[in-house]
Amino acid sequence: MADPQPGSSDLGPAFVRLAQVVAQLRERCPWTRALTHESLLEYLLEESYEVIEAVEAGHTGAEDSRELSGELGDLLFQVLLHARLQEETGNFSINDVVSGLTAKMIRRNPHVFRPDGSLTKDTTQDTAEIERAWDAAKKTEDPRRSNPFEGIPASLPALALAAKTQERARRAGLPVPAKPETLPAFDGGDELGDLLFEAVRQAAERGIDAEAALRGAVRRFTAQGPGTAV
């Protein structure tokens, strides 16, 4: 196995202590003890968006990265809480989560790791090859998956859902047909944002829910099936 990277050598004791703190909160704090998987979901969503906000606000540099560090900690707390709830029922522990994720990353990235977890001698710079290997590993993990759109969370925001669906289609070699009435040309994210903002404005004027409309478009596309999405 490769040696730990700089800054990670003390992660073991620190992570164990954090898991202990979460367990002690569950045992001794009435508010934390009352939490369930379902009641935690609103916090999981909130903390995820706060991480996104910290990144989008540019809190990634050396001078102001503490805010991002704190938000990542809050998100990690949610993961540990969910794992602790499962450990209390005897299903799995945070150790199983960490071990499973480690094994998955090794398995899905054969350009970096050998099956035993040691580093490969050479790696590829071909992102298409990396995606193919990742998708092949996923199929091996669950041979029942025959639809490239399986596993995409239906609760994703509509824009994220559309983007993920189109990405999966592209990786599966399925065409995403352009409509005859194409968008006006745009040069960057700001112009695209303005176009989307205007589309939402026009939708509201006509009493149309833009979020629901985009979800409907995704459903119509995926309903065509892997062999007929043309």
Short mmCIF file of C-alpha atoms in Angstrom, two decimals:
data_model
loop_
_atom_site.label_atom_id
_atom_site.label_comp_id
_atom_site.label_asym_id
_atom_site.label_seq_id
_atom_site.Cartn_x
_atom_site.Cartn_y
_atom_site.Cartn_z
CA MET A 1 0.00 0.00 0.00
CA ALA A 2 1.12 3.56 -0.63
CA ASP A 3 2.37 5.61 2.30
CA PRO A 4 -0.05 8.19 3.72
CA GLN A 5 0.16 11.59 2.13
CA PRO A 6 1.49 14.58 4.11
CA GLY A 7 -1.11 15.83 6.55
CA SER A 8 -2.93 12.49 6.80
CA SER A 9 -0.56 10.60 9.11
CA ASP A 10 -2.47 11.67 12.25
CA LEU A 11 -5.92 11.12 10.73
CA GLY A 12 -6.45 7.75 12.42
CA PRO A 13 -6.48 8.95 16.06
CA ALA A 14 -8.28 12.16 15.12
CA PHE A 15 -11.00 10.30 13.25
CA VAL A 16 -11.42 7.74 16.03
CA ARG A 17 -11.81 10.54 18.58
CA LEU A 18 -14.41 12.26 16.40
CA ALA A 19 -16.39 9.02 16.12
CA GLN A 20 -16.20 8.67 19.91
CA VAL A 21 -17.55 12.21 20.36
CA VAL A 22 -20.50 11.41 18.10
CA ALA A 23 -21.21 8.21 20.05
CA GLN A 24 -21.04 10.10 23.36
CA LEU A 25 -23.43 12.75 22.05
CA ARG A 26 -25.89 10.04 21.10
CA GLU A 27 -25.61 8.56 24.59
CA ARG A 28 -25.68 11.72 26.70
CA CYS A 29 -27.37 14.51 24.69
CA PRO A 30 -31.19 14.21 24.57
CA TRP A 31 -31.43 16.31 21.40
CA THR A 32 -28.85 14.21 19.52
CA ARG A 33 -30.32 10.98 20.88
CA ALA A 34 -33.72 11.89 19.42
CA LEU A 35 -32.35 12.23 15.89
CA THR A 36 -33.36 9.75 13.20
CA HIS A 37 -32.25 9.19 9.62
CA GLU A 38 -35.38 10.99 8.48
CA SER A 39 -35.01 14.00 10.79
CA LEU A 40 -31.35 14.36 9.79
CA LEU A 41 -32.13 14.78 6.10
CA GLU A 42 -32.90 18.49 6.32
CA TYR A 43 -29.53 19.08 8.01
CA LEU A 44 -27.71 16.93 5.47
CA LEU A 45 -29.19 19.00 2.66
CA GLU A 46 -28.47 22.29 4.44
CA GLU A 47 -24.86 21.40 5.19
CA SER A 48 -24.30 20.25 1.60
CA TYR A 49 -25.52 23.58 0.26
CA GLU A 50 -23.34 25.46 2.76
CA VAL A 51 -20.28 23.63 1.38
CA ILE A 52 -21.36 24.63 -2.12
CA GLU A 53 -21.83 28.23 -1.01
CA ALA A 54 -18.37 28.34 0.59
CA VAL A 55 -16.76 27.09 -2.62
CA GLU A 56 -18.75 29.43 -4.85
CA ALA A 57 -17.86 32.34 -2.56
CA GLY A 58 -14.20 31.58 -3.17
CA HIS A 59 -13.30 30.36 0.33
CA THR A 60 -10.67 27.98 -1.05
CA GLY A 61 -7.50 30.06 -0.80
CA ALA A 62 -4.93 29.94 1.98
CA GLU A 63 -6.25 33.13 3.60
CA ASP A 64 -9.94 32.24 3.86
CA SER A 65 -10.18 28.46 3.65
CA ARG A 66 -11.15 28.08 7.31
CA GLU A 67 -14.80 28.63 6.42
CA LEU A 68 -14.73 25.78 3.90
CA SER A 69 -12.93 23.60 6.45
CA GLY A 70 -15.68 24.27 8.96
CA GLU A 71 -18.46 23.53 6.48
CA LEU A 72 -16.81 20.27 5.46
CA GLY A 73 -16.65 19.35 9.14
CA ASP A 74 -20.38 20.00 9.52
CA LEU A 75 -21.05 17.77 6.51
CA LEU A 76 -18.79 15.04 7.90
CA PHE A 77 -20.74 15.23 11.16
CA GLN A 78 -23.87 14.28 9.25
CA VAL A 79 -22.15 11.24 7.75
CA LEU A 80 -20.93 10.13 11.17
CA LEU A 81 -24.38 10.56 12.70
CA HIS A 82 -26.05 8.42 10.03
CA ALA A 83 -23.38 5.76 10.45
CA ARG A 84 -23.75 5.85 14.25
CA LEU A 85 -27.50 5.30 13.99
CA GLN A 86 -26.82 2.21 11.91
CA GLU A 87 -24.16 0.97 14.31
CA GLU A 88 -26.63 1.21 17.16
CA THR A 89 -28.97 -1.14 15.30
CA GLY A 90 -26.12 -3.55 14.51
CA ASN A 91 -26.22 -3.03 10.72
CA PHE A 92 -22.88 -1.36 10.02
CA SER A 93 -20.43 1.15 11.48
CA ILE A 94 -18.42 4.10 10.24
CA ASN A 95 -15.53 1.66 9.85
CA ASP A 96 -17.59 -0.27 7.30
CA VAL A 97 -18.38 2.98 5.49
CA VAL A 98 -14.72 3.98 5.33
CA SER A 99 -13.52 0.49 4.35
CA GLY A 100 -16.20 0.16 1.70
CA LEU A 101 -15.39 3.54 0.19
CA THR A 102 -11.66 2.77 0.15
CA ALA A 103 -12.26 -0.53 -1.63
CA LYS A 104 -14.62 1.12 -4.12
CA MET A 105 -12.13 3.85 -5.04
CA ILE A 106 -9.39 1.27 -5.58
CA ARG A 107 -11.71 -0.94 -7.64
CA ARG A 108 -13.07 1.88 -9.82
CA ASN A 109 -9.71 3.51 -10.56
CA PRO A 110 -7.51 0.79 -12.07
CA HIS A 111 -5.43 3.48 -13.80
CA VAL A 112 -4.15 4.49 -10.35
CA PHE A 113 -4.40 1.33 -8.22
CA ARG A 114 -3.71 -2.35 -8.63
CA PRO A 115 -6.34 -4.70 -7.16
CA ASP A 116 -4.29 -5.00 -3.95
CA GLY A 117 -4.36 -1.23 -3.49
CA SER A 118 -0.76 -0.57 -4.45
CA LEU A 119 -0.08 2.12 -7.02
CA THR A 120 0.27 1.26 -10.68
CA LYS A 121 3.57 1.98 -12.37
CA ASP A 122 1.99 4.13 -15.07
CA THR A 123 -1.34 5.89 -15.42
CA THR A 124 -3.41 7.24 -18.26
CA GLN A 125 -4.32 10.83 -19.04
CA ASP A 126 -7.26 9.74 -21.21
CA THR A 127 -10.40 10.81 -19.33
CA ALA A 128 -12.62 8.77 -21.64
CA GLU A 129 -10.67 5.63 -20.74
CA ILE A 130 -11.00 6.50 -17.05
CA GLU A 131 -14.77 6.89 -17.41
CA ARG A 132 -15.05 3.55 -19.23
CA ALA A 133 -13.14 1.78 -16.49
CA TRP A 134 -15.30 3.42 -13.83
CA ASP A 135 -18.52 2.41 -15.57
CA ALA A 136 -17.24 -1.14 -16.13
CA ALA A 137 -16.46 -1.46 -12.43
CA LYS A 138 -19.95 -0.24 -11.53
CA LYS A 139 -21.50 -2.88 -13.80
CA THR A 140 -19.42 -5.55 -12.12
CA GLU A 141 -20.63 -4.40 -8.71
CA ASP A 142 -24.28 -4.61 -9.77
CA PRO A 143 -24.74 -6.76 -12.92
CA ARG A 144 -28.50 -6.13 -12.77
CA ARG A 145 -27.96 -2.57 -13.94
CA SER A 146 -28.71 -2.40 -17.64
CA ASN A 147 -30.03 1.15 -17.85
CA PRO A 148 -27.38 3.90 -17.88
CA PHE A 149 -29.76 6.19 -15.97
CA GLU A 150 -30.17 3.88 -12.97
CA GLY A 151 -28.85 5.30 -9.75
CA ILE A 152 -29.43 8.97 -10.61
CA PRO A 153 -31.29 10.45 -7.61
CA ALA A 154 -34.71 11.59 -8.76
CA SER A 155 -34.70 14.23 -6.02
CA LEU A 156 -31.81 16.16 -7.56
CA PRO A 157 -32.63 19.77 -8.48
CA ALA A 158 -33.93 19.82 -12.04
CA LEU A 159 -30.83 21.41 -13.62
CA ALA A 160 -28.51 18.98 -11.85
CA LEU A 161 -30.80 16.09 -12.82
CA ALA A 162 -30.75 17.14 -16.48
CA ALA A 163 -26.96 17.56 -16.47
CA LYS A 164 -26.37 14.17 -14.83
CA THR A 165 -28.80 12.46 -17.20
CA GLN A 166 -27.10 13.94 -20.26
CA GLU A 167 -23.67 13.00 -18.89
CA ARG A 168 -24.80 9.39 -18.40
CA ALA A 169 -26.23 9.35 -21.92
CA ARG A 170 -22.97 10.65 -23.37
CA ARG A 171 -20.89 8.08 -21.49
CA ALA A 172 -23.21 5.31 -22.71
CA GLY A 173 -22.91 6.51 -26.31
CA LEU A 174 -26.52 7.64 -26.50
CA PRO A 175 -27.33 10.79 -28.51
CA VAL A 176 -28.97 13.75 -26.84
CA PRO A 177 -30.88 15.27 -29.75
CA ALA A 178 -31.00 19.02 -30.18
CA LYS A 179 -34.39 20.62 -30.65
CA PRO A 180 -34.92 22.62 -33.87
CA GLU A 181 -35.43 25.79 -31.84
CA THR A 182 -31.92 25.99 -30.44
CA LEU A 183 -30.75 28.40 -27.74
CA PRO A 184 -29.21 31.70 -28.80
CA ALA A 185 -25.43 31.60 -28.88
CA PHE A 186 -23.69 32.27 -25.58
CA ASP A 187 -20.02 32.64 -24.74
CA GLY A 188 -19.84 31.87 -21.04
CA GLY A 189 -21.53 31.04 -17.78
CA ASP A 190 -22.89 34.55 -17.22
CA GLU A 191 -24.67 34.62 -20.58
CA LEU A 192 -26.02 31.13 -20.06
CA GLY A 193 -27.24 32.15 -16.61
CA ASP A 194 -29.06 35.11 -18.14
CA LEU A 195 -30.71 32.83 -20.69
CA LEU A 196 -31.85 30.41 -18.01
CA PHE A 197 -33.08 33.29 -15.85
CA GLU A 198 -35.08 34.62 -18.79
CA ALA A 199 -36.54 31.17 -19.48
CA VAL A 200 -37.73 31.00 -15.86
CA ARG A 201 -39.22 34.50 -16.16
CA GLN A 202 -41.15 33.56 -19.28
CA ALA A 203 -42.30 30.33 -17.64
CA ALA A 204 -43.62 32.26 -14.63
CA GLU A 205 -45.48 34.68 -16.91
CA ARG A 206 -47.26 31.70 -18.48
CA GLY A 207 -47.97 30.00 -15.14
CA ILE A 208 -45.47 27.21 -15.83
CA ASP A 209 -43.33 25.65 -13.09
CA ALA A 210 -39.86 25.70 -14.67
CA GLU A 211 -38.52 23.07 -12.26
CA ALA A 212 -41.36 20.67 -13.03
CA ALA A 213 -41.09 21.36 -16.76
CA LEU A 214 -37.41 20.43 -16.84
CA ARG A 215 -38.05 17.29 -14.78
CA GLY A 216 -40.68 16.35 -17.33
CA ALA A 217 -38.19 16.77 -20.16
CA VAL A 218 -35.74 14.48 -18.35
CA ARG A 219 -38.46 11.87 -17.81
CA ARG A 220 -39.45 11.95 -21.48
CA PHE A 221 -35.84 11.50 -22.53
CA THR A 222 -35.08 8.60 -20.18
CA ALA A 223 -38.41 6.89 -20.92
CA GLN A 224 -37.26 6.32 -24.49
CA GLY A 225 -34.91 3.62 -23.19
CA PRO A 226 -31.21 3.03 -23.79
CA GLY A 227 -31.75 1.76 -27.30
CA THR A 228 -34.23 4.36 -28.46
CA ALA A 229 -32.95 7.66 -27.00
CA VAL A 230 -32.46 9.29 -30.36
#
